[in-house]
Tab-separated table of C-alpha atoms in Angstrom:
chain	number	residue	atom	x	y	z
Z	121	MET	CA	16.172	45.799	-22.367
Z	122	LEU	CA	12.418	46.430	-22.100
Z	123	ASN	CA	11.923	47.212	-25.937
Z	124	THR	CA	13.906	44.081	-26.790
Z	125	ILE	CA	11.316	42.209	-24.827
Z	126	LEU	CA	8.387	43.904	-26.400
Z	127	LYS	CA	9.746	43.420	-29.747
Z	128	ARG	CA	9.965	39.637	-29.399
Z	129	LYS	CA	6.569	39.931	-27.928
Z	130	TYR	CA	5.234	41.310	-30.985
Z	131	GLN	CA	7.398	39.286	-33.319
Z	132	ILE	CA	5.612	36.025	-31.749
Z	133	LEU	CA	2.307	37.619	-31.968
Z	134	LEU	CA	2.662	38.378	-35.493
Z	135	GLU	CA	4.014	35.166	-36.460
Z	136	LYS	CA	0.518	33.769	-35.814
Z	137	ALA	CA	-0.628	35.986	-38.809
Z	138	ASP	CA	2.204	35.237	-40.789
Z	139	ILE	CA	3.761	38.809	-40.708
Z	140	LYS	CA	7.254	39.471	-40.168
Z	141	ILE	CA	8.847	42.751	-38.812
Z	142	ASN	CA	10.944	44.162	-41.581
Z	143	GLY	CA	10.172	41.257	-43.862
Z	144	ASP	CA	9.929	41.513	-47.599
Z	145	ARG	CA	6.421	40.728	-48.363
Z	146	PRO	CA	3.629	43.249	-49.210
Z	147	TRP	CA	1.979	42.507	-45.827
Z	148	ASP	CA	5.130	42.796	-43.672
Z	149	ILE	CA	5.574	45.737	-41.443
Z	150	GLN	CA	8.780	48.024	-41.985
Z	151	VAL	CA	9.439	49.441	-38.599
Z	152	HIS	CA	11.254	52.872	-38.613
Z	153	ASN	CA	11.134	53.764	-34.983
Z	154	GLU	CA	11.850	50.985	-32.226
Z	155	ALA	CA	9.702	52.907	-29.741
Z	156	LEU	CA	6.722	51.517	-31.688
Z	157	TYR	CA	6.523	48.473	-29.431
Z	158	LYS	CA	6.277	50.235	-26.104
Z	159	ARG	CA	3.754	52.703	-27.597
Z	160	VAL	CA	1.235	49.709	-28.784
Z	161	SER	CA	1.749	48.058	-25.488
Z	162	LEU	CA	0.629	51.341	-23.745
Z	163	GLN	CA	-1.981	52.515	-26.291
Z	164	GLY	CA	-3.152	49.675	-28.367
Z	165	SER	CA	-4.737	50.442	-31.545
Z	166	LEU	CA	-4.730	54.014	-31.019
Z	167	GLY	CA	-0.934	54.199	-30.708
Z	168	PHE	CA	-0.604	51.756	-33.832
Z	169	GLY	CA	-2.936	54.067	-35.862
Z	170	GLU	CA	-1.069	57.330	-34.602
Z	171	SER	CA	2.512	55.913	-35.024
Z	172	TYR	CA	1.640	55.238	-38.833
Z	173	MET	CA	0.634	58.790	-39.179
Z	174	GLU	CA	3.739	59.931	-37.740
Z	175	GLY	CA	5.710	57.683	-40.047
Z	176	TRP	CA	7.116	55.150	-37.503
Z	177	TRP	CA	6.384	52.203	-39.731
Z	178	GLU	CA	5.269	51.277	-43.374
Z	179	CYS	CA	3.444	48.654	-45.021
Z	180	GLU	CA	2.868	48.058	-48.661
Z	181	SER	CA	-0.332	46.392	-48.332
Z	182	ILE	CA	-2.059	47.713	-45.067
Z	183	GLU	CA	-5.482	46.056	-45.939
Z	184	GLU	CA	-3.742	42.479	-46.032
Z	185	MET	CA	-1.755	43.220	-42.969
Z	186	ILE	CA	-4.820	43.980	-41.110
Z	187	ARG	CA	-6.667	40.993	-42.514
Z	188	ARG	CA	-4.124	38.933	-41.197
Z	189	VAL	CA	-4.029	40.494	-37.746
Z	190	MET	CA	-7.668	40.178	-37.270
Z	191	GLN	CA	-8.259	36.706	-38.643
Z	192	SER	CA	-5.411	35.494	-36.488
Z	193	LYS	CA	-6.834	37.259	-33.355
Z	194	VAL	CA	-3.769	38.935	-32.661
Z	195	TYR	CA	-5.470	42.156	-31.905
Z	196	ASP	CA	-7.359	40.705	-29.126
Z	197	ASN	CA	-3.848	40.334	-27.191
Z	198	ALA	CA	-3.138	44.013	-27.700
Z	199	LYS	CA	-5.765	45.601	-25.744
Z	200	SER	CA	-4.703	49.030	-23.828
Z	201	LEU	CA	-5.650	50.773	-20.712
Z	202	PRO	CA	-7.098	53.597	-22.950
Z	203	HIS	CA	-9.375	51.038	-24.610
Z	204	LEU	CA	-10.827	49.865	-21.303
Z	205	TYR	CA	-11.179	53.510	-20.018
Z	206	ASP	CA	-13.363	54.020	-23.291
Z	207	PHE	CA	-15.093	50.865	-22.689
Z	208	PHE	CA	-16.322	51.987	-19.264
Z	209	ILE	CA	-17.122	55.533	-20.223
Z	210	ALA	CA	-19.340	54.008	-23.097
Z	211	LEU	CA	-21.245	51.861	-20.226
Z	212	LEU	CA	-21.603	54.902	-17.875
Z	213	LEU	CA	-22.653	57.495	-20.616
Z	214	ASN	CA	-24.776	57.959	-23.403
Z	215	LEU	CA	-22.147	58.994	-26.264
Z	216	GLN	CA	-24.912	59.390	-28.903
Z	217	LYS	CA	-27.278	61.640	-27.067
Z	218	ILE	CA	-28.757	64.581	-29.007
Z	219	LYS	CA	-26.322	67.452	-27.898
Z	220	ARG	CA	-23.291	65.144	-29.238
Z	221	ALA	CA	-24.961	64.012	-32.350
Z	222	PHE	CA	-23.688	66.843	-34.504
Z	223	GLN	CA	-20.046	66.292	-33.436
Z	224	VAL	CA	-19.343	63.844	-36.019
Z	225	GLY	CA	-21.107	66.046	-38.813
Z	226	LYS	CA	-18.605	68.610	-37.784
Z	227	GLN	CA	-15.502	66.598	-37.477
Z	228	HIS	CA	-15.898	64.532	-40.544
Z	229	TYR	CA	-18.647	65.214	-43.008
Z	230	ASP	CA	-18.151	68.718	-42.906
Z	231	LEU	CA	-14.393	68.314	-44.628
Z	232	SER	CA	-13.734	69.714	-47.795
Z	233	TYR	CA	-16.491	69.050	-50.524
Z	234	ASP	CA	-13.792	68.763	-52.919
Z	235	LEU	CA	-12.160	65.980	-51.022
Z	236	PHE	CA	-15.140	63.735	-50.954
Z	237	LYS	CA	-15.798	64.727	-54.642
Z	238	SER	CA	-12.522	63.376	-55.650
Z	239	MET	CA	-12.945	60.182	-53.785
Z	240	LEU	CA	-16.414	59.233	-54.133
Z	241	ASP	CA	-18.728	58.073	-57.249
Z	242	LYS	CA	-20.567	60.831	-59.376
Z	243	ARG	CA	-23.649	60.483	-57.090
Z	244	MET	CA	-21.465	61.428	-54.018
Z	245	ILE	CA	-22.703	58.052	-52.145
Z	246	TYR	CA	-20.558	57.423	-49.220
Z	247	SER	CA	-21.313	53.804	-48.243
Z	248	CYS	CA	-20.850	50.146	-49.630
Z	249	GLY	CA	-21.489	49.794	-53.217
Z	250	TYR	CA	-23.052	46.609	-54.854
Z	251	TRP	CA	-20.650	45.088	-57.273
Z	252	LYS	CA	-22.451	41.881	-58.363
Z	253	MET	CA	-22.928	43.396	-61.822
Z	254	ALA	CA	-20.830	46.349	-61.632
Z	255	ASP	CA	-17.398	46.869	-63.145
Z	256	ASP	CA	-16.754	50.496	-61.662
Z	257	LEU	CA	-17.663	52.588	-58.681
Z	258	ASP	CA	-20.317	54.629	-60.303
Z	259	ALA	CA	-22.007	51.522	-61.423
Z	260	ALA	CA	-21.735	49.838	-58.171
Z	261	GLN	CA	-23.305	52.718	-56.181
Z	262	GLU	CA	-26.114	53.081	-58.609
Z	263	ALA	CA	-26.768	49.199	-58.411
Z	264	LYS	CA	-26.687	49.663	-54.538
Z	265	LEU	CA	-29.319	52.262	-54.519
Z	266	LYS	CA	-31.713	50.373	-57.101
Z	267	LEU	CA	-31.407	47.263	-54.818
Z	268	ILE	CA	-32.429	49.393	-51.799
Z	269	PHE	CA	-35.425	51.077	-53.401
Z	270	ASP	CA	-36.551	48.044	-55.166
Z	271	LYS	CA	-36.468	46.497	-51.720
Z	272	LEU	CA	-38.838	49.040	-50.473
Z	273	LEU	CA	-41.378	48.339	-53.260
Z	274	LEU	CA	-41.749	51.789	-53.966
Z	275	GLU	CA	-44.547	53.235	-56.011
Z	276	PRO	CA	-44.925	56.829	-57.487
Z	277	GLY	CA	-46.550	59.281	-55.174
Z	278	MET	CA	-45.294	57.824	-51.888
Z	279	GLN	CA	-43.635	59.730	-49.028
Z	280	LEU	CA	-40.147	58.546	-48.679
Z	281	LEU	CA	-37.775	59.343	-45.562
Z	282	ASP	CA	-34.027	59.326	-45.838
Z	283	ILE	CA	-32.321	59.265	-42.516
Z	284	GLY	CA	-28.948	60.382	-42.950
Z	285	CYS	CA	-29.254	61.666	-46.437
Z	286	GLY	CA	-25.496	62.627	-46.911
Z	287	TRP	CA	-25.095	64.820	-50.004
Z	288	GLY	CA	-28.739	63.861	-51.257
Z	289	GLY	CA	-27.522	61.493	-54.018
Z	290	ALA	CA	-29.806	58.687	-52.996
Z	291	ALA	CA	-32.969	61.029	-52.404
Z	292	LYS	CA	-32.149	62.386	-55.835
Z	293	TYR	CA	-32.069	58.825	-57.592
Z	294	ALA	CA	-35.198	57.913	-55.874
Z	295	ALA	CA	-37.269	60.941	-56.917
Z	296	GLU	CA	-35.688	60.641	-60.432
Z	297	HIS	CA	-36.431	56.896	-60.846
Z	298	TYR	CA	-39.285	56.056	-58.839
Z	299	GLY	CA	-41.543	59.132	-58.926
Z	300	VAL	CA	-41.740	59.678	-55.192
Z	301	SER	CA	-41.175	62.701	-52.615
Z	302	VAL	CA	-38.297	62.369	-50.335
Z	303	THR	CA	-37.622	64.033	-47.017
Z	304	GLY	CA	-33.788	63.791	-46.087
Z	305	ILE	CA	-32.236	64.704	-42.707
Z	306	THR	CA	-28.459	65.164	-41.942
Z	307	ILE	CA	-26.493	66.439	-39.090
Z	308	SER	CA	-23.886	67.926	-41.343
Z	309	LYS	CA	-24.424	71.623	-42.250
Z	310	GLU	CA	-22.244	71.276	-45.253
Z	311	GLN	CA	-23.947	68.203	-46.763
Z	312	GLN	CA	-27.475	69.915	-46.104
Z	313	LEU	CA	-26.285	72.842	-48.195
Z	314	TYR	CA	-24.907	70.775	-51.000
Z	315	ALA	CA	-27.797	68.333	-50.764
Z	316	ILE	CA	-30.353	71.271	-51.147
Z	317	ASN	CA	-28.600	72.462	-54.203
Z	318	ASN	CA	-28.121	68.969	-55.709
Z	319	CYS	CA	-31.832	68.215	-55.287
Z	320	ARG	CA	-33.186	71.534	-56.732
Z	321	GLY	CA	-36.343	70.932	-58.752
Z	322	LEU	CA	-37.369	67.916	-57.442
Z	323	PRO	CA	-39.799	67.019	-54.885
Z	324	ILE	CA	-37.096	66.879	-52.289
Z	325	GLU	CA	-36.713	68.502	-48.743
Z	326	ILE	CA	-33.325	68.476	-47.181
Z	327	ARG	CA	-33.456	69.370	-43.349
Z	328	LEU	CA	-30.538	69.606	-40.594
Z	329	GLN	CA	-32.189	67.344	-38.156
Z	330	ASP	CA	-31.588	64.670	-35.586
Z	331	TYR	CA	-33.814	61.513	-36.114
Z	332	ARG	CA	-35.326	61.566	-32.568
Z	333	THR	CA	-37.089	64.731	-33.226
Z	334	LEU	CA	-39.051	63.376	-36.361
Z	335	GLN	CA	-42.973	63.225	-36.236
Z	336	GLN	CA	-44.459	63.116	-39.501
Z	337	LYS	CA	-45.596	59.974	-41.147
Z	338	TYR	CA	-43.975	58.126	-44.172
Z	339	ASP	CA	-44.857	55.279	-46.621
Z	340	ARG	CA	-41.229	54.189	-46.715
Z	341	ILE	CA	-38.107	54.862	-44.696
Z	342	TYR	CA	-34.444	53.803	-45.136
Z	343	SER	CA	-30.947	54.808	-43.810
Z	344	ILE	CA	-27.882	54.053	-45.586
Z	345	GLY	CA	-24.658	53.882	-43.466
Z	346	MET	CA	-26.191	56.289	-40.459
Z	347	PHE	CA	-27.285	53.295	-37.783
Z	348	GLU	CA	-23.370	53.087	-37.031
Z	349	HIS	CA	-23.647	56.670	-35.348
Z	350	VAL	CA	-26.881	55.814	-33.214
Z	351	GLY	CA	-25.054	53.704	-30.287
Z	352	TYR	CA	-26.228	50.732	-28.446
Z	353	LYS	CA	-28.093	52.640	-26.012
Z	354	ASN	CA	-30.171	54.313	-28.677
Z	355	HIS	CA	-30.710	51.357	-30.954
Z	356	SER	CA	-34.459	50.927	-29.470
Z	357	THR	CA	-34.856	54.666	-29.769
Z	358	TYR	CA	-33.997	54.824	-33.265
Z	359	LEU	CA	-36.222	51.807	-34.296
Z	360	LYS	CA	-39.189	52.939	-32.238
Z	361	THR	CA	-38.876	56.116	-33.926
Z	362	VAL	CA	-38.888	54.648	-37.164
Z	363	ARG	CA	-41.843	52.412	-36.269
Z	364	ASN	CA	-43.869	55.363	-34.847
Z	365	ILE	CA	-43.490	57.514	-37.911
Z	366	LEU	CA	-43.916	54.548	-40.623
Z	367	ALA	CA	-47.057	53.769	-42.307
Z	368	PRO	CA	-48.886	50.583	-40.845
Z	369	GLN	CA	-47.961	48.707	-44.233
Z	370	GLY	CA	-44.938	50.394	-44.899
Z	371	LEU	CA	-41.313	49.154	-45.181
Z	372	SER	CA	-38.198	50.286	-43.930
Z	373	VAL	CA	-34.469	49.251	-45.094
Z	374	LEU	CA	-31.620	49.437	-42.620
Z	375	HIS	CA	-28.305	49.557	-44.419
Z	376	THR	CA	-25.596	49.254	-41.995
Z	377	ILE	CA	-22.166	47.971	-41.220
Z	378	GLY	CA	-22.178	45.145	-38.778
Z	379	SER	CA	-19.868	43.628	-36.371
Z	380	SER	CA	-19.134	39.851	-35.762
Z	381	ARG	CA	-19.305	40.430	-32.273
Z	382	THR	CA	-21.052	42.706	-29.800
Z	383	GLN	CA	-19.159	45.768	-28.696
Z	384	TYR	CA	-19.973	48.535	-26.681
Z	385	VAL	CA	-17.024	51.087	-27.736
Z	386	THR	CA	-15.604	51.505	-31.184
Z	387	ASP	CA	-11.900	51.366	-31.869
Z	388	PRO	CA	-10.039	54.136	-30.221
Z	389	TRP	CA	-8.225	55.246	-33.249
Z	390	ILE	CA	-11.479	55.414	-35.319
Z	391	ALA	CA	-13.490	57.161	-32.541
Z	392	LYS	CA	-10.495	59.883	-32.186
Z	393	TYR	CA	-9.902	60.573	-35.818
Z	394	ILE	CA	-12.552	59.588	-38.198
Z	395	PHE	CA	-16.170	58.869	-36.680
Z	396	PRO	CA	-16.499	60.330	-32.894
Z	397	ASN	CA	-19.029	58.554	-30.972
Z	398	SER	CA	-19.679	55.892	-33.498
Z	399	LEU	CA	-20.224	52.223	-32.586
Z	400	ILE	CA	-20.749	49.355	-35.121
Z	401	PRO	CA	-23.953	47.137	-34.057
Z	402	SER	CA	-23.770	43.533	-33.960
Z	403	ALA	CA	-26.549	41.202	-35.187
Z	404	LYS	CA	-27.636	40.422	-31.632
Z	405	GLN	CA	-27.997	44.180	-30.797
Z	406	ILE	CA	-30.044	45.014	-33.895
Z	407	THR	CA	-32.463	41.806	-33.339
Z	408	THR	CA	-32.835	42.723	-29.673
Z	409	ALA	CA	-33.868	46.221	-30.508
Z	410	CYS	CA	-36.266	45.042	-33.269
Z	411	GLU	CA	-38.498	42.904	-30.731
Z	412	ASN	CA	-41.873	43.881	-30.324
Z	413	LEU	CA	-41.322	46.243	-32.933
Z	414	PHE	CA	-40.693	45.016	-36.364
Z	415	VAL	CA	-40.684	41.701	-38.621
Z	416	ILE	CA	-37.518	41.100	-40.209
Z	417	GLU	CA	-38.587	40.449	-43.840
Z	418	ASP	CA	-34.962	39.924	-45.119
Z	419	TRP	CA	-31.253	40.166	-44.248
Z	420	GLN	CA	-28.572	40.428	-46.737
Z	421	ASN	CA	-24.735	40.584	-46.299
Z	422	LEU	CA	-22.817	42.694	-48.772
Z	423	GLY	CA	-19.644	42.669	-46.680
Z	424	LEU	CA	-16.962	41.957	-49.183
Z	425	ASP	CA	-18.467	44.450	-51.363
Z	426	TYR	CA	-17.421	47.207	-48.794
Z	427	ALA	CA	-13.817	46.014	-48.887
Z	428	LYS	CA	-13.798	46.788	-52.803
Z	429	THR	CA	-15.704	50.008	-52.214
Z	430	LEU	CA	-13.118	51.223	-49.889
Z	431	LEU	CA	-10.045	50.187	-52.094
Z	432	ALA	CA	-11.808	52.081	-54.975
Z	433	TRP	CA	-12.065	55.042	-52.860
Z	434	PHE	CA	-8.475	54.997	-51.741
Z	435	ARG	CA	-7.358	54.568	-55.284
Z	436	ASN	CA	-9.419	57.771	-55.973
Z	437	PHE	CA	-8.134	59.613	-53.065
Z	438	ASP	CA	-4.399	58.613	-53.828
Z	439	GLU	CA	-4.698	59.710	-57.288
Z	440	HIS	CA	-5.964	63.045	-56.473
Z	441	TRP	CA	-3.872	63.743	-53.669
Z	442	GLU	CA	-1.585	66.342	-55.367
Z	443	LYS	CA	-4.502	68.934	-55.685
Z	444	PHE	CA	-5.231	68.758	-51.956
Z	445	LYS	CA	-1.466	69.043	-50.532
Z	446	HIS	CA	-1.739	72.659	-49.889
Z	447	ASP	CA	-4.876	72.253	-47.907
Z	448	TYR	CA	-3.848	69.031	-45.959
Z	449	ASP	CA	-0.628	67.862	-44.645
Z	450	GLU	CA	1.411	64.665	-45.071
Z	451	ARG	CA	-0.147	63.501	-41.535
Z	452	PHE	CA	-3.593	64.027	-42.907
Z	453	TYR	CA	-2.806	61.844	-46.023
Z	454	ARG	CA	-1.519	59.033	-43.857
Z	455	MET	CA	-4.536	59.290	-41.548
Z	456	TRP	CA	-6.727	58.924	-44.443
Z	457	LYS	CA	-4.760	56.119	-46.051
Z	458	TYR	CA	-4.848	54.159	-43.033
Z	459	TYR	CA	-8.448	54.723	-42.276
Z	460	LEU	CA	-9.690	53.503	-45.815
Z	461	LEU	CA	-7.152	50.544	-46.071
Z	462	SER	CA	-7.513	49.420	-42.530
Z	463	CYS	CA	-11.214	49.327	-42.840
Z	464	ALA	CA	-10.858	47.480	-46.037
Z	465	GLY	CA	-8.830	44.974	-43.922
Z	466	ALA	CA	-11.442	44.433	-41.502
Z	467	PHE	CA	-14.043	43.540	-44.327
Z	468	LEU	CA	-11.704	41.187	-45.768
Z	469	ALA	CA	-11.198	39.612	-42.419
Z	470	ARG	CA	-14.987	39.203	-42.135
Z	471	ASN	CA	-14.944	40.951	-38.645
Z	472	LEU	CA	-17.122	43.734	-40.298
Z	473	HIS	CA	-20.062	43.174	-42.686
Z	474	THR	CA	-22.464	45.211	-44.621
Z	475	TRP	CA	-26.298	44.563	-43.810
Z	476	GLN	CA	-29.278	45.398	-45.709
Z	477	ILE	CA	-32.080	44.494	-43.517
Z	478	VAL	CA	-35.789	44.993	-44.561
Z	479	LEU	CA	-38.324	45.652	-41.576
Z	480	SER	CA	-42.175	45.862	-41.629
Z	481	PRO	CA	-44.139	46.888	-38.786
Z	482	ASN	CA	-46.661	44.027	-38.876
Z	483	GLY	CA	-45.525	41.710	-41.603
Z	484	THR	CA	-46.235	41.891	-45.373
Z	485	ARG	CA	-49.546	40.697	-46.322
Z	486	GLU	CA	-47.991	38.695	-49.087
Z	487	CYS	CA	-44.810	36.629	-48.767
Z	488	TYR	CA	-41.916	39.381	-49.285
Z	489	ARG	CA	-39.429	38.333	-52.020
Z	490	ALA	CA	-36.293	40.409	-51.745
Z	491	PRO	CA	-34.685	41.370	-55.055
Z	492	ARG	CA	-30.865	40.378	-55.264
């Protein structure tokens, strides 16, 4: 009886998003285990994601289903007790303090290099591409790097800092094309080892280091897809650190995923399986943290480009899955698929964005003209 009532509840909710249970359209959900409704009622998005990993439901177009769910606000009616628990823990504790900072590196970024290599572009850039003039992933990522470094007004001989340098692709591009020296820091040992080899022979130093321990001065500073791991309690700490080590007439680019609403805890499924201790910042949180520290010279939204990037990553991952089946099981495949496609849906719904924000400590001497 309870399951029937819960099923009817979710049928009504999903109708608002024009989604049918066991319907015949690509975005309709095919339910294979009727216990799904009780699980989602108790566990919210965590139970929904885990039940997909376990094969309880299918959907031909997960990204479109998620887009519809988010745009219709159905998700707001499916909060769970575990989600509320996570919320209060995030208020009470600093989940991104230094001793926890390396956790996401070990859990996510230290996964098989070959897995990421098969999924990403040739430069191994694990963030939103710029598709304005690009026809493929390689071109989109190179265009994104050029956009960032042109915004920084790089000149040969400058000292450049990459906070969250990944596998070194951005640092290498900057050194090769702009004649600068680069220091890159990462919290992933595997990324550090690869980046050192990747950047060999260039004026690039790669360190395993948390941003809070930085002291050297730099002419320019950027971070790409790292601010999402800082946490709202550390936004000011991050920006104060950048301010303290940036030259007085320097520039910094903050390339980050952004949320349409202010939040204090990340999605429980994402936190458990993909990015522990992460939190997508809102515009309000960023601008508040910038007060009395930076002039915001430019703010560009590339949000829909991230949906296109995620879909390209999934196609690559899916195409190469056969060679990873012996290292990862079917549950991992479904987890990774749900991660990439559900995130694409969030960008398509415009709940998530990609922001490139240009910051200067004192304002530029001449009117700043950002490239596009």
